[in-house]
CSV table of C-alpha atoms in Angstrom, one decimal:
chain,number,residue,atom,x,y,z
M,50,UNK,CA,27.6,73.2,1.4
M,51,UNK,CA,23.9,73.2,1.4
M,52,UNK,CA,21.5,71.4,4.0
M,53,UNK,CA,18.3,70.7,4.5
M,54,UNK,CA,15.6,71.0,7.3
M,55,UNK,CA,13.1,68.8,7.6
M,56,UNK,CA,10.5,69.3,10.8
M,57,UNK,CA,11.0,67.0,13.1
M,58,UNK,CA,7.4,67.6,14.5
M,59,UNK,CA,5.8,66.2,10.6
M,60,UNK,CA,8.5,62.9,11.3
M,61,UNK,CA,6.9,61.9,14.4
M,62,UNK,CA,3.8,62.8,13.9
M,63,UNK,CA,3.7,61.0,11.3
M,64,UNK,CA,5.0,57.9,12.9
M,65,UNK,CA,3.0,58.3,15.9
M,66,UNK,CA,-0.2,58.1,13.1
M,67,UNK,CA,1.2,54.9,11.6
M,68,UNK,CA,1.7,52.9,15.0
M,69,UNK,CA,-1.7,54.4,15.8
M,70,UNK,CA,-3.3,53.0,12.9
M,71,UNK,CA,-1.5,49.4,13.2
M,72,UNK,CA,-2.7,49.5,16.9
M,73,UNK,CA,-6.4,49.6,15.4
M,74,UNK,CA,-6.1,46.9,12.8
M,75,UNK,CA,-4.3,44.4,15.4
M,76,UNK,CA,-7.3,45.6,17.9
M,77,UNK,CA,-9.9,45.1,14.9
M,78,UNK,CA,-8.0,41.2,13.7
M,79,UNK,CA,-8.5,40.3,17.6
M,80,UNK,CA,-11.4,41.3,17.9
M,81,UNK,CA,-12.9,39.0,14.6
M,82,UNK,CA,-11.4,36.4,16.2
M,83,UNK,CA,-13.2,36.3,19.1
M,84,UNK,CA,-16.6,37.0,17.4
M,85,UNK,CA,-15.6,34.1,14.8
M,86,UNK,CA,-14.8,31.7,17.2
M,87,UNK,CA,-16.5,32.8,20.2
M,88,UNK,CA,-16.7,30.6,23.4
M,89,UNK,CA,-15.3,26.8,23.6
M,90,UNK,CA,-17.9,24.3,22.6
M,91,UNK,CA,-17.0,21.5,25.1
M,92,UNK,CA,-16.5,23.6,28.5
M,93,UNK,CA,-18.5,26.7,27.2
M,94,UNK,CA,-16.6,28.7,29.9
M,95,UNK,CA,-13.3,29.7,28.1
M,96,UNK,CA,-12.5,31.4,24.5
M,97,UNK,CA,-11.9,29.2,21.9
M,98,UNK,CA,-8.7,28.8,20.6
M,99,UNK,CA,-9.3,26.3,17.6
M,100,UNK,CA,-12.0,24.6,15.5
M,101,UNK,CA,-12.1,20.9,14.2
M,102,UNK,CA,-11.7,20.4,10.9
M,103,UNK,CA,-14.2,18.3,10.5
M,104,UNK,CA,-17.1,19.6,12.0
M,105,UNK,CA,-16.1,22.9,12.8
M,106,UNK,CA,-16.7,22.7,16.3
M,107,UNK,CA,-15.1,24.7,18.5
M,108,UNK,CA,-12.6,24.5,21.5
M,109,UNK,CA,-10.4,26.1,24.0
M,110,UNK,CA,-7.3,23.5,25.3
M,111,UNK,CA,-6.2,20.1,24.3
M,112,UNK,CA,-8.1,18.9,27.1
M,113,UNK,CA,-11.2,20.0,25.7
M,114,UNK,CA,-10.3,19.0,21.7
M,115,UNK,CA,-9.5,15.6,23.3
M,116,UNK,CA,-13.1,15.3,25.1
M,117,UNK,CA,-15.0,16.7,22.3
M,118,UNK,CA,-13.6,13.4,19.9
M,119,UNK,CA,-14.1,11.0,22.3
M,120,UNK,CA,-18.1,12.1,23.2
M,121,UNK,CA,-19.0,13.2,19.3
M,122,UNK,CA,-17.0,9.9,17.7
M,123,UNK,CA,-15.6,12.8,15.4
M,124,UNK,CA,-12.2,11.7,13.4
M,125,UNK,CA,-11.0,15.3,13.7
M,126,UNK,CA,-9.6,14.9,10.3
M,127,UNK,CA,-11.2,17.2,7.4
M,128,UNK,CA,-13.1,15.4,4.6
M,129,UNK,CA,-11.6,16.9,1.6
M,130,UNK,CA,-14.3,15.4,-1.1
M,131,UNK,CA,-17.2,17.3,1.2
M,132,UNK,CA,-19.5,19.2,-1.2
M,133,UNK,CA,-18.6,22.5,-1.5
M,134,UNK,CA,-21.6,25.1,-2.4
M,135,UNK,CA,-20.2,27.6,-5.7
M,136,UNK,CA,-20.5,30.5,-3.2
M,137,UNK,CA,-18.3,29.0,-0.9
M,138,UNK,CA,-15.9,28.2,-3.2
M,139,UNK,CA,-12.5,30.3,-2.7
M,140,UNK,CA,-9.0,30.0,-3.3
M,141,UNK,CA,-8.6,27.7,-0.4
M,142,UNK,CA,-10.5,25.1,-1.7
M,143,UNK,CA,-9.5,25.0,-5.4
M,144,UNK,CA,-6.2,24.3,-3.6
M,145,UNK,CA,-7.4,21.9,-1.6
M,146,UNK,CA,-8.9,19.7,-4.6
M,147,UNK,CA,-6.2,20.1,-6.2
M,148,UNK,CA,-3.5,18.6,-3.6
M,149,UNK,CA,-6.4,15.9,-3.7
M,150,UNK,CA,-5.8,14.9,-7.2
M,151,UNK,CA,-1.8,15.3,-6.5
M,152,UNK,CA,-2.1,12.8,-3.8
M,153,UNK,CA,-4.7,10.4,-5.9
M,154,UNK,CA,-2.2,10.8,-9.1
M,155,UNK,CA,1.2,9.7,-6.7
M,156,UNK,CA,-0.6,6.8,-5.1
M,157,UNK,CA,-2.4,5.5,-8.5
M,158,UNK,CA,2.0,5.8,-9.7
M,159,UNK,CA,3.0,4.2,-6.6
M,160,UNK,CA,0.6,1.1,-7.2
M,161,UNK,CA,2.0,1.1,-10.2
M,162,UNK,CA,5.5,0.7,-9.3
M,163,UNK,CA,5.4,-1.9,-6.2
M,164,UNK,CA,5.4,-4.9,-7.3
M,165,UNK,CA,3.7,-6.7,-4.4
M,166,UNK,CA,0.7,-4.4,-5.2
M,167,UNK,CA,0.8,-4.7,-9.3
M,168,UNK,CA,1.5,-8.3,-9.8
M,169,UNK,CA,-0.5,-11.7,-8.6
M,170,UNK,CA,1.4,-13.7,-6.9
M,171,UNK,CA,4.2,-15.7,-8.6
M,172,UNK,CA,5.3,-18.1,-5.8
M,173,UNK,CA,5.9,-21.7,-6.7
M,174,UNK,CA,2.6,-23.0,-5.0
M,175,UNK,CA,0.4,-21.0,-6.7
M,176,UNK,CA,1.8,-22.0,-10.0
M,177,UNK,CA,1.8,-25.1,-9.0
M,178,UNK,CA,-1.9,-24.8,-8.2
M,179,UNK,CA,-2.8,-23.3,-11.5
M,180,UNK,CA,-1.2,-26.2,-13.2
M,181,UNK,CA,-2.8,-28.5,-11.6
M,182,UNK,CA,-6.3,-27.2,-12.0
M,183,UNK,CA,-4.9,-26.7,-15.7
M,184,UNK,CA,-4.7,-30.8,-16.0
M,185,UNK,CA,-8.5,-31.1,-14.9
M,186,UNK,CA,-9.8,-28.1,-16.8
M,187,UNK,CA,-9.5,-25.8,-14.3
M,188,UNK,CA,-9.1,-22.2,-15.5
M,189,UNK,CA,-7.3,-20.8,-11.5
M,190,UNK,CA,-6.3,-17.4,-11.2
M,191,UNK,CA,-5.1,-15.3,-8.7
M,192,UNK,CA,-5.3,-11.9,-7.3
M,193,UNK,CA,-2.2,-9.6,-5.7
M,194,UNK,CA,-1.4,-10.3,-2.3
M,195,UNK,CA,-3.0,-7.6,-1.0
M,196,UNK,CA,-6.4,-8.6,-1.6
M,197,UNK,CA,-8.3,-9.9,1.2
M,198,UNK,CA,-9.3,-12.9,-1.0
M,199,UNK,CA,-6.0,-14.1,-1.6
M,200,UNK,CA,-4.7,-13.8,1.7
M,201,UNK,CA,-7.6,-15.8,3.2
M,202,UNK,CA,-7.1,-18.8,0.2
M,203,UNK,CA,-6.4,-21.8,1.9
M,204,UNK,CA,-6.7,-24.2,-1.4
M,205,UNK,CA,-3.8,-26.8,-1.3
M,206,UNK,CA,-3.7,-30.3,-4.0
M,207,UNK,CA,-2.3,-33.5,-3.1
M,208,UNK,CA,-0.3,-34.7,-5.9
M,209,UNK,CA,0.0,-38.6,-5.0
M,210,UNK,CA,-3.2,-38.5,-4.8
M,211,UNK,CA,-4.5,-35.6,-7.2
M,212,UNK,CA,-6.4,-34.3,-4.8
M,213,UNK,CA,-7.9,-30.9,-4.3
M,214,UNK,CA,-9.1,-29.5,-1.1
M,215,UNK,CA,-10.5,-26.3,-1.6
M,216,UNK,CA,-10.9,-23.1,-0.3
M,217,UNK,CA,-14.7,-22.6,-0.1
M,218,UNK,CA,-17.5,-20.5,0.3
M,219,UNK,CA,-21.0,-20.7,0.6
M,220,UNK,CA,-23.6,-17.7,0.5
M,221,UNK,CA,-27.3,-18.4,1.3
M,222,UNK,CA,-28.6,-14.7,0.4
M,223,UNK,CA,-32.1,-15.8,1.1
M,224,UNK,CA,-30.4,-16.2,5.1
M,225,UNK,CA,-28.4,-13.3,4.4
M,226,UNK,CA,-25.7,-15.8,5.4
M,227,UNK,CA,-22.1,-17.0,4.1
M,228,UNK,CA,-20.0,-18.6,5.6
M,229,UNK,CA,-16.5,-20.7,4.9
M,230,UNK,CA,-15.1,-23.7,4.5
M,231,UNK,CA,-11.7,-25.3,4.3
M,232,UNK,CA,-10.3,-27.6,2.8
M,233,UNK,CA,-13.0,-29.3,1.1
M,234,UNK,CA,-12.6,-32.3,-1.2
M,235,UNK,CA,-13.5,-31.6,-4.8
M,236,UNK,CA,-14.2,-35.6,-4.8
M,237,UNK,CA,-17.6,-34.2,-2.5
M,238,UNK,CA,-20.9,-33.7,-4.2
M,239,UNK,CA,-23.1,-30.6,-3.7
M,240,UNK,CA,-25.3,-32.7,-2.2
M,241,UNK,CA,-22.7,-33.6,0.4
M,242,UNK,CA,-21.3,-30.6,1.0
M,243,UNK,CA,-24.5,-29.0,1.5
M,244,UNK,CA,-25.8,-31.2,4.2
M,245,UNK,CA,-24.4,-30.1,7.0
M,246,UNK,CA,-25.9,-26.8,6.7
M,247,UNK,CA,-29.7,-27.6,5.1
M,248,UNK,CA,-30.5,-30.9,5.9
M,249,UNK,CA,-33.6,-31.2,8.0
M,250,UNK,CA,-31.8,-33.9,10.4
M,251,UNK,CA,-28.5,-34.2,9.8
M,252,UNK,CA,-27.1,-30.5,9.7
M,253,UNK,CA,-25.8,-28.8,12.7
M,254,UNK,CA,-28.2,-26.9,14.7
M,255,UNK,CA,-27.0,-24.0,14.6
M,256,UNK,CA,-26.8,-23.7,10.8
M,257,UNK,CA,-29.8,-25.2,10.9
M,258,UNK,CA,-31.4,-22.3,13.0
M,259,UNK,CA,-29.8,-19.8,10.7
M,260,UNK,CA,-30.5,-21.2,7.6
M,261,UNK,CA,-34.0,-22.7,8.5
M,262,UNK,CA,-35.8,-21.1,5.1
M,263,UNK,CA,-33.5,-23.6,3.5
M,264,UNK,CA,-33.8,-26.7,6.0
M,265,UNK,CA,-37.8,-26.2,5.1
M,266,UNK,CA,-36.9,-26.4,1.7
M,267,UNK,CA,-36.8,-29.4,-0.3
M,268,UNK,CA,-34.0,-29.9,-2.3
M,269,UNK,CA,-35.4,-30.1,-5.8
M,270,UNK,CA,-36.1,-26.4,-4.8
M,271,UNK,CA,-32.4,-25.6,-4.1
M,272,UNK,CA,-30.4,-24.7,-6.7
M,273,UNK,CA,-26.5,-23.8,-7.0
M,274,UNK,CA,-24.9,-21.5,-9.0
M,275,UNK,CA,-21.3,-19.5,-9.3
M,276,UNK,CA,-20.4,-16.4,-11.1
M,277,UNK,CA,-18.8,-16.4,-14.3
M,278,UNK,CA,-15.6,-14.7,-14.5
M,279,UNK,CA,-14.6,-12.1,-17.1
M,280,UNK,CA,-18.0,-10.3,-17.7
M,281,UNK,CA,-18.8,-6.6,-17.6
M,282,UNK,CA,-19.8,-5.6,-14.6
M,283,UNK,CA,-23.4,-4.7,-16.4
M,284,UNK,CA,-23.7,-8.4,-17.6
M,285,UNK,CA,-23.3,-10.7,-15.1
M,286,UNK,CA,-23.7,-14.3,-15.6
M,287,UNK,CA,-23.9,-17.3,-13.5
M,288,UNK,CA,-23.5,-21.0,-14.5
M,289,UNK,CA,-26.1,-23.2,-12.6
M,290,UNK,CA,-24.1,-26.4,-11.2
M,291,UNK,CA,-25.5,-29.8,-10.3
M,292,UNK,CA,-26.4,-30.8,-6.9
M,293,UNK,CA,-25.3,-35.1,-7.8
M,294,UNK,CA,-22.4,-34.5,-9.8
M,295,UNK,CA,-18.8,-34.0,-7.6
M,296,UNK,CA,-17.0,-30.7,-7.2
M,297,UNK,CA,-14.8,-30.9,-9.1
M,298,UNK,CA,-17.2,-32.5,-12.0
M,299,UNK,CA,-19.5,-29.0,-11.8
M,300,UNK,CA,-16.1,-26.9,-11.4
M,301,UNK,CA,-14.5,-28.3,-14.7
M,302,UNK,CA,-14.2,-26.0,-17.6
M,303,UNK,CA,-14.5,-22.7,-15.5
M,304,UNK,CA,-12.7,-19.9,-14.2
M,305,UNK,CA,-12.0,-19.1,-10.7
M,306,UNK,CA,-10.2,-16.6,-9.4
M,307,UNK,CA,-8.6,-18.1,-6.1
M,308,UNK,CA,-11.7,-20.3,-4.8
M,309,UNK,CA,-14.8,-21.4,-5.6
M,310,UNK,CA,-17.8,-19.5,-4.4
M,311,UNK,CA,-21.0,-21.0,-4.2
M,312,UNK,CA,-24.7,-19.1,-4.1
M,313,UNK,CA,-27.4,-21.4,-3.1
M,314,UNK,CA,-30.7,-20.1,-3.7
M,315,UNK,CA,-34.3,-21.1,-3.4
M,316,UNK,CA,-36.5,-21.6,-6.0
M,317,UNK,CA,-38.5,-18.3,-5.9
M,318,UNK,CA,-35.1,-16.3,-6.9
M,319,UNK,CA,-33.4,-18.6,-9.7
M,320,UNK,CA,-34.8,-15.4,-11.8
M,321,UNK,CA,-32.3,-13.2,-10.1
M,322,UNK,CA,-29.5,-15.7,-11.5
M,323,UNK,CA,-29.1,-15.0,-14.9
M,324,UNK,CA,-27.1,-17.9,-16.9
M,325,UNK,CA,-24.1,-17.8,-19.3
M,326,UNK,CA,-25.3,-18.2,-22.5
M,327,UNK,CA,-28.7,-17.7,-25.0
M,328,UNK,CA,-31.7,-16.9,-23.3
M,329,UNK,CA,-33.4,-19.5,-20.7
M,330,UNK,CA,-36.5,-19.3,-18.6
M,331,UNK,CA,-36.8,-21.3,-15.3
M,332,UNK,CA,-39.2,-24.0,-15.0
């Protein structure tokens, strides 16, 4: 039977050169460390141990990560859709775009599948509602439930008496002002309605205050108008109501979608309220 020698010097030398060698690189990783993140940001006394996502700030403790959010307001959370310069762009950050459009892609299907999120609401009262409106040539529509619009709707009609009390609001973008109203009778003119914010005596004071470029105003100068619903984004279209006629009167033949908002807008802007239909010019 044959054996072999094999110099048992060679073995550990060798070995004794590869622990050598892995001694270095763990000495070399350390030391990058320390030079990449150098000293805590917040105390500036001890090595930092981690860096915020977000702004890349460094720290050294809990303590400190916990300081640094409350005195820079940062979220500590990374933005994923920062911009990303094409030299700077690595592996990393391919993969973080694309767990991006992953996560976009399953909430855009989860939308899709809850109902409370993909339907309007289907209760009995807003049914009711729409039919109602439907009798008095009301076009009423509603959005999901999750919409801030239909949550705040407050619209309710009075069947013995066929009766709607609105949900309203009113924006006075000349005041950069809007503000809300409840239950409003649709048996109300404009007029009406509109004098407890602009008339010169008989509004409240403090709307009158806030909306004094209106109370100043007469009100042949003082126009009303509402969206029109179903347009392009790129070609909206108001209709103009009529200050005399009732609510309900200037509402008739329109579409809403959950209440009636109301612009009302001095005479110098009635350009910047394009109406539905041919071409018009403001006299």
């Amino acid at each position: 039977m044959c054996s072999v020698n094999v110099p048992t010097t060679d073995i550990m030398s060798t070995m004794e050169s590869q622990i050598e060698n892995s001694d270095q690189e763990e000495e070399l990783k350390g030391t990058k460390r320390k030079i990449s993140l150098s000293n805590c940001g917040v105390c500036g006394s001890e090595e930092a141990k981690y860096r915020c996502p977000a702004c890349l700030s460094h720290s050294c403790c809990l303590l400190c990560v916990k300081k640094h959010k409350e005195d820079s307001g940062c979220s500590g959370v990374r933005n994923k859709t920062a911009f990303v310069t094409l030299s700077h762009f690595d592996e990393m950050t391919l993969l973080s775009d694309y767990r991006l459009l992953e996560d976009t892609g399953r909430f855009a299907d989860g939308a899709t599948r809850d109902k409370l999120v993909r339907t309007p609401r289907s209760t009995l009262k807003s049914k009711r509602l729409a039919g109602s409106a439907r009798k008095v040539n009301i076009t009423l529509r509603f959005l999901p439930i999750t919409f801030t619009k239909s949550r705040e709707n407050s619209t309710v009609f009075f069947t013995k008496e066929k009766l709607f009390l609105w949900h309203l609001k009113l924006i006075f973008p000349q005041s950069s002002s809007e503000f809300s109203q409840r239950r409003v009778s649709d048996r109300q003119t404009l007029e009406q309605i509109l004098t407890p914010y602009i008339h010169p005596t008989e509004s409240d004071p403090v709307m009158r205050q806030k909306l004094k470029m209106y109370v100043h105003t007469p009100f042949d100068h003082v126009k009303v108008f509402m969206k029109a619903e179903g347009r392009k984004a790129n070609s909206v279209r108001y209709h103009q109501l009529d200050i005399r006629k009732t609510l309900r009167d200037n509402l008739s033949y329109k579409t809403l979608i959950e209440y009636p908002v109301l612009h009302v807008v001095l005479r110098d802007h009635w350009k910047d309220y394009p109406p539905k239909g041919p071409a018009f010019s403001w006299t």
